[in-house]
Amino acid sequence: MRLARVGEFILIEGIKRNMANKYPPQVIEGIGDDCAVLCPSAEKDLIITTDTLVENIHFNTHWMDYYQIGGRAMAASLSDIAAMAGEPLGALLACSLPANRQREEFDLLLKGITTLGERYRCPLIGGDITRSVRGLFINITVIGEVDRGRALRRSNAKLGDEIWVTGWLGDSRAGLEYLRHKPSLNKEIVAPVIDRFLQPVPRIEEARYLCERVMINSMIDISDGLSSDLRHICQASRVGAEITCSLLPISSGAKTLAKNQGISPYDWALNGGEDFELCLTAEKGVLDYIVKDFEETFRLPITKIGIIVAGQDILLVEEEGRKYLLEPRGYNHFSRK
Amino acid sequence: MRLARVGEFILIEGIKRNMANKYPPQVIEGIGDDCAVLCPSAEKDLIITTDTLVENIHFNTHWMDYYQIGGRAMAASLSDIAAMAGEPLGALLACSLPANRQREEFDLLLKGITTLGERYRCPLIGGDITRSVRGLFINITVIGEVDRGRALRRSNAKLGDEIWVTGWLGDSRAGLEYLRHKPSLNKEIVAPVIDRFLQPVPRIEEARYLCERVMINSMIDISDGLSSDLRHICQASRVGAEITCSLLPISSGAKTLAKNQGISPYDWALNGGEDFELCLTAEKGVLDYIVKDFEETFRLPITKIGIIVAGQDILLVEEEGRKYLLEPRGYNHFSRK
């Protein structure tokens, strides 16, 4: 049935029913009034972020189903909460969609959003559903908590800090390229990167794990691409960085696909967006003793890729020791690339 | 200059600079990190709401300039904060716009948003700027505070409560109709209703005034139209209502325009959306002694229009005493009207 025949309030009523009993104690009033009402925990700060996914810019319905689109939208916002080492409390969904979309498509989209949300204890607590003339817009605002004064900023990287990243870099871009070109490759090798593109994982638990064990100085999530996001850390902290090319964690799936496409996998690792991994800096040596346990706990690598230096440039160190200036070539809306 | 030549990060940097020193003490980190960080006041609850304005659904650039569009978007979200009797702390702007829009248009839009925001101490504390394939989407999330346990809900209307509304009903719709048809009418008479459409006022201060002086049982803002929004109160409170037609506050501008268009001004008053006035219920008699002071303070009427009754229907009482069932005919996205 088309949304045109359902009506906004029926959709909202359905979401409200689905969320009953899923609110944490801090959420006093969820969906159903002019505002959601929260009673924040004592001794916590609140963190809040908003992210929009636009059809045919961030996603399309040829490569992804509505469930995956919903999950991806929720993952993008939760990833910002992870980047501050926060715990989500709830989300607001502002969704604009053409009236000729099907009720079933909307329900799948919602299922993708709420399934990932529930996985991270982030129920929908409010929102706004509107019609769009053309194209689907999904905006998700997430509100979360951190211990007072402990939100992890971009602006506190120190000279000499090691730069670490979780997971594999460039996998999401590799997955996208696979879906674009559909080369005939061993499915088993490329399946993980397709999965990373279609169903990214916000590193909420990984970030909490790290912060509880180690003094992290600065952190960001890699949403635009390492070359852009590490730059955000450097600019906010007024420092530079050196990245060692050979240390970049690149999966065998990404390497295979890059080779097949005649592209350097380093390009994807440095400039591919939407990996939603964490990039963090910490004093030399402090992460070493937790690497093994982290990797066993999350079945995910955590890799030292460089060092914070004086200046304002990010330099890429190649194997022969040559250094190149790394330009920010991650995603930038409105920029011509 | 087109946005395509400016780039997302330049736009964000400009907003960040503009917001420096405008944050209330509760905002620890505004624009510039993965999340905004807030340290909520002790003994306060937090309230949060989100609203989207879509080009050619909620507004178009023929009738409104970008400054007015921005103000209208901020007013819609602030109006939800007013409806809970809250005080805003800050806003997140998620804006999607085509790359061929001009930098100057974006700046005007932003100016409209931030000017109204500053008027109500609601600076931008975060956001997300993305490209859209077609059309402008403006989503504003506002976070605010209310005294603990004092958020004014829809769900507490009591049998026998009087129903009151602030301001004039139907003015916004009248203003819209004027801009659609441009009839030749005395400008002085229609100017106020055009103004109400183009530059709606969120009733933040009016709501706080009322709550500090009177025990209000339930409140909502009239964004979809009285017939729909009063129904939200009735449904949430499990009560019915009787509205006396002759009591509906209709301005001379709306009456003049309705007559000129051959339409009943009651239709606009009952079903016209986006007046952003407050509809509230309170025990019989308790508002009477503040009416005069309210009207002098805000130069705005506050009018008793009906009563909460048992049942679930909203009845419209006409002058001869005849009663009609009032159907919800306010705005409903996706519904066929």
XYZ file of C-alpha atoms in Angstrom:
674
model
C 0.000 0.000 0.000
C 1.312 3.452 -0.873
C 2.124 5.854 1.932
C -0.354 8.257 0.341
C -3.096 5.910 1.517
C -1.726 5.374 5.015
C -1.222 8.831 6.496
C 1.423 10.256 8.749
C -0.330 9.652 12.068
C -0.911 5.943 11.421
C 2.807 5.549 10.727
C 3.724 7.386 13.936
C 1.228 5.347 15.973
C 2.832 2.148 14.673
C 6.327 3.289 15.638
C 5.098 4.344 19.076
C 3.518 0.941 19.722
C 6.689 -0.795 18.582
C 8.822 1.232 21.010
C 6.692 0.612 24.098
C 8.789 -0.751 26.981
C 12.033 -0.270 25.090
C 13.029 3.007 26.721
C 15.861 3.255 29.242
C 14.933 4.754 32.642
C 16.332 8.167 31.608
C 13.613 8.490 28.935
C 10.476 9.714 30.715
C 8.426 10.390 27.597
C 9.255 8.964 24.186
C 7.197 9.231 21.017
C 3.806 10.875 21.387
C 4.128 14.440 22.626
C 5.543 17.691 21.271
C 8.970 16.750 22.640
C 10.599 13.684 24.121
C 11.413 14.193 27.812
C 14.595 12.880 29.431
C 15.823 12.905 32.989
C 19.597 12.726 32.550
C 21.682 10.631 34.937
C 23.475 12.582 37.634
C 27.198 12.991 36.988
C 26.816 12.518 33.242
C 27.198 14.924 30.367
C 24.883 14.697 27.387
C 26.136 14.373 23.847
C 24.060 14.909 20.735
C 24.669 14.468 17.032
C 22.687 14.524 13.793
C 23.348 12.898 10.409
C 21.419 12.823 7.158
C 21.493 10.177 4.433
C 20.226 11.360 1.058
C 18.995 9.047 -1.677
C 21.289 8.931 -4.711
C 23.986 10.788 -2.761
C 24.684 8.455 0.162
C 22.745 5.425 -1.013
C 20.431 4.113 -3.653
C 17.780 1.450 -3.667
C 19.473 -0.552 -6.438
C 22.384 -1.679 -4.282
C 20.743 -1.636 -0.893
C 17.387 -2.720 0.404
C 15.377 -0.508 2.727
C 16.403 -2.499 5.775
C 20.070 -1.895 4.990
C 19.447 1.795 4.271
C 17.804 2.185 7.669
C 20.632 0.388 9.433
C 23.217 2.469 7.656
C 21.482 5.712 8.699
C 21.391 4.607 12.331
C 25.023 3.426 12.157
C 26.216 6.816 10.892
C 24.705 8.666 13.855
C 25.682 6.045 16.434
C 29.235 6.214 15.086
C 29.427 9.864 16.201
C 28.331 8.815 19.687
C 31.058 6.128 19.631
C 33.631 8.747 18.622
C 32.994 10.581 21.923
C 33.033 7.258 23.833
C 29.378 7.784 24.709
C 26.440 5.521 25.411
C 23.267 6.218 23.403
C 19.966 6.991 25.144
C 17.642 7.412 22.192
C 17.181 8.660 18.644
C 14.897 11.018 16.741
C 14.077 10.084 13.167
C 13.253 12.843 10.683
C 12.300 11.149 7.466
C 11.073 12.739 4.238
C 9.826 10.422 1.524
C 7.764 10.529 -1.642
C 4.087 9.641 -1.190
C 4.310 6.877 -3.796
C 6.701 4.760 -1.731
C 5.148 1.624 -0.334
C 4.149 1.128 3.265
C 6.223 -2.081 3.218
C 9.321 -0.118 2.165
C 8.834 2.323 5.008
C 8.350 -0.530 7.453
C 11.577 -2.200 6.284
C 13.469 1.081 6.578
C 12.150 1.461 10.104
C 13.040 -2.130 10.937
C 16.622 -1.491 9.828
C 16.784 1.607 12.008
C 15.213 0.079 15.096
C 17.031 -3.255 14.902
C 20.441 -1.595 14.972
C 19.124 0.912 17.515
C 17.999 -1.833 19.861
C 21.325 -3.630 19.475
C 22.936 -0.527 21.018
C 20.065 0.324 23.394
C 19.054 3.337 21.327
C 15.261 3.308 20.829
C 13.389 5.890 18.767
C 12.108 8.550 21.169
C 10.729 11.046 18.655
C 10.791 12.275 15.101
C 8.999 13.865 12.197
C 7.688 12.186 9.065
C 7.156 14.417 6.053
C 6.505 14.076 2.378
C 9.235 14.879 -0.122
C 8.660 15.819 -3.753
C 11.464 13.511 -4.812
C 13.927 11.260 -3.061
C 14.246 9.787 0.393
C 15.932 11.755 3.186
C 16.745 10.055 6.461
C 17.980 12.191 9.296
C 18.775 10.621 12.642
C 19.649 12.587 15.753
C 21.069 10.554 18.617
C 21.382 11.727 22.182
C 23.708 9.910 24.548
C 25.614 10.165 27.803
C 29.243 10.221 28.884
C 30.737 10.454 32.366
C 30.969 14.129 33.280
C 33.945 15.786 31.643
C 34.942 12.574 29.853
C 33.630 13.164 26.330
C 36.494 12.336 24.000
C 37.299 15.343 21.859
C 39.176 15.816 18.628
C 41.122 18.682 20.104
C 43.425 17.024 22.595
C 45.985 15.135 20.472
C 49.481 15.636 21.928
C 52.913 15.786 20.306
C 54.345 12.285 20.231
C 50.946 10.567 20.494
C 50.599 7.367 18.543
C 47.770 7.282 16.003
C 45.653 4.123 16.047
C 42.695 2.913 14.027
C 40.234 0.114 14.634
C 39.259 -2.354 11.921
C 40.162 -2.261 8.249
C 40.382 0.951 6.251
C 38.856 1.243 2.797
C 36.597 -1.786 3.121
C 33.429 0.249 2.749
C 34.705 1.918 -0.413
C 35.829 -1.453 -1.749
C 32.337 -2.829 -1.115
C 30.804 0.102 -2.953
C 33.116 -0.429 -5.934
C 32.182 -4.096 -6.041
C 28.485 -3.222 -6.189
C 29.176 -0.635 -8.883
C 31.175 -2.900 -11.168
C 30.264 -6.425 -10.078
C 33.587 -7.982 -11.169
C 33.739 -11.772 -11.222
C 35.729 -12.471 -8.089
C 35.724 -15.155 -5.428
C 32.607 -14.344 -3.385
C 34.195 -15.502 -0.169
C 36.983 -12.943 -0.498
C 34.747 -9.988 -1.311
C 31.809 -10.826 0.946
C 33.289 -9.105 4.029
C 33.875 -5.790 2.234
C 30.385 -5.792 0.708
C 29.073 -6.422 4.191
C 31.126 -3.534 5.564
C 29.537 -1.227 2.980
C 25.991 -2.493 3.366
C 25.930 -2.985 7.105
C 28.505 -0.804 8.842
C 29.002 -1.289 12.567
C 29.198 1.694 14.931
C 32.123 1.121 17.307
C 30.158 1.983 20.455
C 31.406 -0.954 22.517
C 34.957 -0.777 21.195
C 35.201 2.905 22.134
C 33.887 2.265 25.645
C 36.299 -0.639 26.057
C 39.267 1.516 25.075
C 38.299 4.462 27.268
C 37.784 2.321 30.309
C 41.281 0.848 30.033
C 43.521 3.475 28.483
C 43.947 7.239 28.557
C 42.913 8.181 25.021
C 43.852 11.785 24.163
C 41.677 12.341 21.095
C 39.268 10.361 18.971
C 37.107 10.711 15.846
C 35.122 8.295 13.731
C 36.215 7.802 10.136
C 33.153 8.832 8.193
C 34.628 11.062 5.485
C 37.899 9.147 5.045
C 41.121 9.008 7.110
C 42.806 11.836 5.196
C 39.910 14.163 6.083
C 39.074 12.899 9.541
C 42.642 12.753 10.860
C 42.931 16.306 9.563
C 40.000 17.281 11.780
C 41.960 15.960 14.778
C 45.126 17.761 13.676
C 43.370 21.082 13.038
C 41.431 20.984 16.304
C 44.593 19.993 18.230
C 46.931 22.315 16.273
C 49.341 19.524 15.429
C 50.536 17.571 12.405
C 50.799 13.841 11.773
C 52.907 11.248 10.014
C 51.199 8.146 8.691
C 53.241 5.127 7.679
C 51.726 3.781 4.514
C 52.769 0.173 5.091
C 51.029 0.130 8.472
C 47.567 0.946 7.114
C 45.276 -2.013 7.843
C 43.888 -3.124 4.503
C 41.844 -6.307 4.263
C 42.525 -9.031 1.723
C 39.091 -8.349 0.229
C 39.925 -4.687 -0.361
C 43.353 -5.607 -1.782
C 41.844 -8.139 -4.176
C 39.203 -5.746 -5.391
C 41.642 -2.852 -5.763
C 43.976 -5.016 -7.816
C 41.070 -6.124 -9.994
C 40.036 -2.497 -10.561
C 43.600 -1.302 -11.161
C 43.454 1.083 -8.205
C 45.766 1.475 -5.236
C 44.167 0.057 -2.110
C 45.973 2.808 -0.192
C 43.795 5.333 -1.971
C 40.683 3.644 -0.593
C 42.234 3.278 2.862
C 43.170 6.958 3.015
C 40.254 8.570 1.222
C 37.383 6.094 1.189
C 34.590 7.275 3.430
C 32.088 5.567 5.684
C 34.272 2.924 7.265
C 32.898 4.191 10.594
C 36.043 2.944 12.316
C 37.664 4.865 15.159
C 40.828 6.919 14.753
C 42.426 7.807 18.076
C 45.612 9.110 19.564
C 47.266 8.126 22.835
C 50.643 8.480 24.499
C 53.359 6.204 23.156
C 53.082 2.631 24.392
C 49.874 2.842 26.408
C 47.785 0.838 23.954
C 50.314 -1.935 23.430
C 49.226 -4.090 26.347
C 45.535 -4.154 25.432
C 45.886 -4.891 21.706
C 45.668 -8.655 22.078
C 42.686 -8.579 24.403
C 40.906 -5.993 22.239
C 41.384 -8.093 19.122
C 40.170 -11.214 20.865
C 37.185 -9.484 22.437
C 35.946 -7.827 19.261
C 37.545 -10.031 16.581
C 38.732 -6.789 15.074
C 42.244 -5.436 14.566
C 43.478 -2.279 16.229
C 46.512 -0.875 14.481
C 49.137 1.775 15.129
C 49.477 3.706 11.866
C 51.504 6.790 12.727
C 52.461 9.515 15.115
C 51.437 13.071 16.006
C 54.144 15.601 15.150
C 54.590 19.353 15.282
C 53.266 21.498 12.461
C 49.984 21.342 10.644
C 50.619 18.916 7.795
C 49.788 15.265 7.493
C 52.663 13.423 5.872
C 52.490 9.996 4.332
C 55.681 7.982 4.834
C 56.319 5.424 2.113
C 58.408 2.319 2.508
C 61.589 3.849 1.143
C 61.241 6.643 3.705
C 59.978 9.208 1.217
C 57.369 11.548 2.648
C 54.426 13.015 0.799
C 51.982 15.655 1.863
C 48.604 13.971 2.353
C 45.821 16.159 0.985
C 42.350 15.781 2.477
C 40.539 13.884 -0.228
C 37.790 12.345 1.845
C 34.179 13.142 1.168
C 33.172 16.798 1.119
C 29.631 17.730 0.116
C 29.570 20.447 -2.573
C 33.292 20.144 -3.331
C 34.377 19.293 -6.841
C 36.654 16.343 -6.814
C 29.104 31.792 -5.643
C 27.557 28.337 -5.940
C 27.792 25.990 -2.983
C 29.541 23.546 -5.332
C 32.529 25.896 -5.231
C 32.492 26.510 -1.493
C 32.575 23.076 0.138
C 30.910 21.711 3.206
C 33.735 22.371 5.677
C 34.032 26.060 4.780
C 30.306 26.459 5.453
C 30.595 24.706 8.819
C 33.652 26.760 9.798
C 31.682 29.936 9.077
C 28.766 28.829 11.259
C 31.143 27.843 14.059
C 32.828 31.245 14.028
C 29.450 32.971 14.048
C 28.335 31.002 17.112
C 31.438 31.662 19.240
C 30.491 33.099 22.654
C 26.797 32.591 22.042
C 26.446 29.345 23.987
C 24.709 29.159 27.347
C 26.781 27.729 30.226
C 25.129 24.311 29.816
C 26.721 23.921 26.359
C 30.281 22.718 26.912
C 31.089 21.976 23.292
C 29.098 23.333 20.383
C 29.896 22.999 16.688
C 33.207 21.365 15.858
C 33.354 17.822 17.224
C 31.565 14.554 16.517
C 28.848 15.526 18.989
C 27.834 18.624 20.893
C 28.397 18.195 24.641
C 26.000 19.543 27.265
C 26.124 19.588 31.031
C 22.433 19.777 31.954
C 21.320 21.921 34.891
C 20.611 20.027 38.098
C 16.899 19.628 38.818
C 15.932 20.015 35.176
C 14.560 17.566 32.665
C 15.662 17.740 29.057
C 13.226 17.993 26.197
C 14.051 17.389 22.560
C 12.159 17.761 19.298
C 12.858 17.635 15.577
C 11.027 19.194 12.608
C 11.678 19.206 8.893
C 10.622 21.793 6.326
C 10.607 20.552 2.744
C 10.773 22.822 -0.294
C 7.554 22.875 -2.319
C 5.746 21.066 0.496
C 6.115 23.460 3.423
C 7.499 26.465 1.593
C 8.709 27.716 -1.727
C 11.168 30.370 -2.733
C 8.611 32.329 -4.756
C 6.662 33.512 -1.738
C 9.396 33.507 0.854
C 12.985 34.615 0.858
C 15.690 32.421 2.348
C 15.810 34.481 5.521
C 12.119 33.885 6.108
C 12.446 30.174 5.292
C 15.204 29.840 7.877
C 13.185 31.675 10.508
C 10.146 29.569 9.796
C 12.145 26.346 10.222
C 13.523 27.514 13.566
C 10.059 28.710 14.664
C 8.504 25.301 13.973
C 10.980 23.495 16.244
C 10.969 26.173 18.952
C 7.178 25.983 18.954
C 7.410 22.363 20.134
C 9.677 23.476 22.989
C 7.095 26.166 23.846
C 4.345 23.537 23.870
C 6.127 21.771 26.749
C 6.762 25.129 28.501
C 10.490 24.603 28.025
C 13.470 26.868 27.579
C 15.722 26.131 24.596
C 19.426 25.374 25.051
C 20.548 24.878 21.481
C 19.714 23.567 18.030
C 21.177 21.161 15.483
C 20.671 22.026 11.826
C 20.555 19.213 9.284
C 20.293 20.856 5.904
C 20.298 19.190 2.477
C 20.480 21.461 -0.537
C 21.273 21.279 -4.238
C 24.871 22.158 -5.140
C 23.726 24.871 -7.542
C 22.232 27.054 -4.817
C 24.167 30.202 -4.102
C 26.378 30.762 -1.096
C 24.419 33.975 -0.468
C 21.160 32.006 -0.328
C 22.632 29.616 2.214
C 23.951 32.523 4.268
C 20.508 34.176 4.283
C 18.855 30.906 5.302
C 21.339 30.595 8.131
C 20.808 34.199 9.151
C 17.067 33.553 9.405
C 17.702 30.498 11.563
C 20.264 32.070 13.863
C 18.487 35.409 14.260
C 15.329 33.757 15.558
C 17.478 31.299 17.518
C 19.356 34.090 19.261
C 16.105 35.876 20.041
C 15.154 32.812 22.123
C 18.682 31.988 23.340
C 18.914 28.946 21.100
C 22.271 28.948 19.284
C 23.295 26.327 16.735
C 25.355 23.708 18.570
C 25.759 21.166 15.783
C 24.438 19.859 12.513
C 25.075 18.212 9.193
C 25.180 19.828 5.770
C 24.613 17.532 2.807
C 23.908 17.798 -0.855
C 20.465 16.968 -2.212
C 19.727 15.966 -5.773
C 16.711 18.253 -5.815
C 15.029 20.549 -3.341
C 15.946 22.088 -0.041
C 15.377 20.181 3.208
C 15.776 21.943 6.529
C 15.634 19.862 9.651
C 16.082 21.503 13.033
C 16.387 19.597 16.290
C 16.074 21.696 19.433
C 17.061 20.589 22.891
C 15.736 22.461 25.899
C 15.105 22.266 29.611
C 12.095 22.251 31.920
C 11.948 22.081 35.705
C 12.064 18.428 36.720
C 8.716 16.748 36.272
C 7.132 19.920 34.914
C 7.101 19.276 31.152
C 3.588 20.067 29.987
C 2.084 17.013 28.328
C -0.796 16.472 25.984
C -2.084 13.665 28.115
C -3.362 15.366 31.236
C -6.511 17.218 30.128
C -9.265 16.743 32.765
C -13.037 16.589 32.440
C -14.414 20.078 32.826
C -11.161 21.801 31.830
C -11.540 24.963 29.828
C -9.811 24.991 26.449
C -7.831 28.147 25.671
C -5.797 29.314 22.706
C -3.285 32.109 22.342
C -3.333 34.528 19.408
C -5.500 34.358 16.303
C -6.406 31.121 14.580
C -6.210 30.766 10.818
C -3.992 33.789 10.248
C -1.162 31.725 8.817
C -3.477 30.014 6.343
C -5.021 33.360 5.438
C -1.541 34.733 4.756
C -0.746 31.755 2.553
C -3.973 32.233 0.584
C -3.153 35.901 0.083
C 0.246 35.021 -1.357
C -1.347 32.380 -3.594
C -4.043 34.598 -5.050
C -2.807 38.144 -4.422
C -6.323 39.677 -4.278
C -6.486 43.477 -4.343
C -7.244 44.243 -0.719
C -6.270 46.973 1.698
C -2.632 46.194 2.510
C -2.967 47.409 6.074
C -5.673 44.859 6.810
C -3.872 41.871 5.299
C -0.310 42.753 6.341
C -0.595 41.096 9.789
C -1.781 37.751 8.379
C 0.930 37.710 5.721
C 3.403 38.399 8.470
C 1.991 35.543 10.553
C 2.556 33.187 7.617
C 5.999 34.438 6.681
C 7.386 35.019 10.148
C 5.615 32.879 12.731
C 6.475 33.434 16.377
C 7.137 30.506 18.711
C 5.251 31.136 21.957
C 8.215 30.322 24.217
C 7.777 33.299 26.541
C 3.987 33.105 26.565
C 4.103 29.445 27.600
C 6.583 30.136 30.414
C 4.472 33.062 31.601
C 1.360 30.899 31.768
C 3.045 27.995 33.533
C 4.616 30.184 36.147
C 1.240 31.663 37.109
C -1.389 29.011 36.507
C -1.750 25.249 36.811
C -2.051 24.249 33.160
C -3.203 20.640 32.750
C -2.268 20.006 29.112
C -0.789 21.940 26.239
C 0.116 21.533 22.554
C 1.194 23.895 19.821
C -1.106 24.332 16.850
C 1.069 23.255 13.953
C -1.276 20.972 12.001
C -4.499 22.888 12.721
C -6.760 23.088 15.796
C -9.008 20.218 14.670
C -5.984 17.902 14.502
C -3.964 19.225 17.417
C -6.833 19.412 19.907
C -7.546 15.834 18.883
C -4.011 14.893 19.915
C -4.777 16.281 23.400
C -8.126 14.458 23.519
C -6.705 11.136 22.361
C -3.732 11.281 24.721
C -5.992 12.308 27.631
C -8.870 9.964 26.685
C -11.433 12.742 26.707
C -13.629 14.649 24.267
C -14.112 18.366 23.703
C -16.739 20.922 22.764
C -15.621 23.981 20.853
C -17.913 26.997 20.581
C -17.632 28.288 17.057
C -18.408 31.917 17.905
C -15.575 32.013 20.441
C -12.820 31.149 17.938
C -10.435 34.126 17.759
C -10.323 35.177 14.119
C -8.520 38.349 13.106
C -10.070 41.032 10.916
C -7.393 40.303 8.307
C -8.381 36.622 8.134
C -12.078 37.532 8.006
C -11.527 40.010 5.191
C -9.488 37.562 3.169
C -11.886 34.674 3.749
C -14.810 36.810 2.614
C -12.891 37.876 -0.473
C -12.105 34.237 -1.292
C -15.636 33.045 -0.568
C -14.434 30.710 2.176
C -15.558 30.396 5.788
C -12.942 31.869 8.093
C -13.922 29.159 10.593
C -12.511 26.590 8.204
C -9.122 28.296 8.346
C -9.337 28.742 12.118
C -10.151 25.066 12.659
C -8.052 23.406 9.985
C -5.389 25.880 8.884
C -1.969 24.728 10.007
C 1.167 26.470 11.183
C -0.345 29.154 13.384
C 2.127 27.946 16.026
C -0.188 29.229 18.734
C -0.670 27.356 22.007
C -3.769 25.307 22.791
C -4.057 24.499 26.492
C -6.513 23.226 29.041
C -6.891 24.287 32.672
C -9.447 23.952 35.429
C -12.475 26.215 35.109
C -11.783 29.785 36.094
C -8.073 29.620 36.827
C -6.981 31.565 33.758
C -9.545 34.343 34.112
C -7.506 36.536 36.425
C -4.388 36.575 34.225
C -6.039 37.255 30.870
C -5.730 41.013 31.086
C -2.105 40.981 32.197
C -1.203 38.342 29.569
C -2.777 40.386 26.793
C -1.038 43.549 27.934
C 2.313 41.833 28.360
C 2.358 40.116 24.984
C -0.113 42.273 23.013
C -1.738 39.002 22.085
C -5.198 37.658 22.896
C -5.750 34.541 24.952
C -9.210 33.103 24.426
C -11.427 30.492 26.009
C -12.901 28.496 23.122
C -14.464 25.431 24.704
C -14.503 22.756 27.327
C -13.201 19.221 27.864
C -16.039 16.678 28.078
C -16.400 12.944 28.437
C -16.160 10.730 25.383
C -13.751 10.843 22.509
C -15.363 13.202 20.028
C -14.710 16.862 19.377
C -17.985 18.673 18.843
C -18.388 22.063 17.287
C -21.197 24.098 18.860
C -22.780 26.607 16.494
C -24.610 29.716 17.551
C -28.051 28.163 17.432
C -26.816 25.412 19.749
C -26.525 22.807 17.037
C -23.548 20.498 17.490
C -21.457 19.003 14.726
C -18.765 16.372 14.898
C -15.444 18.047 14.120
C -13.335 15.838 11.894
C -9.537 16.217 12.061
C -8.822 18.043 8.842
C -5.521 19.620 9.768
C -2.396 18.810 7.865
C -1.459 15.155 7.515
C 1.493 14.185 5.350
C 0.603 11.430 2.867
C -3.146 11.719 3.473
C -5.404 12.473 0.532
C -7.512 15.471 1.235
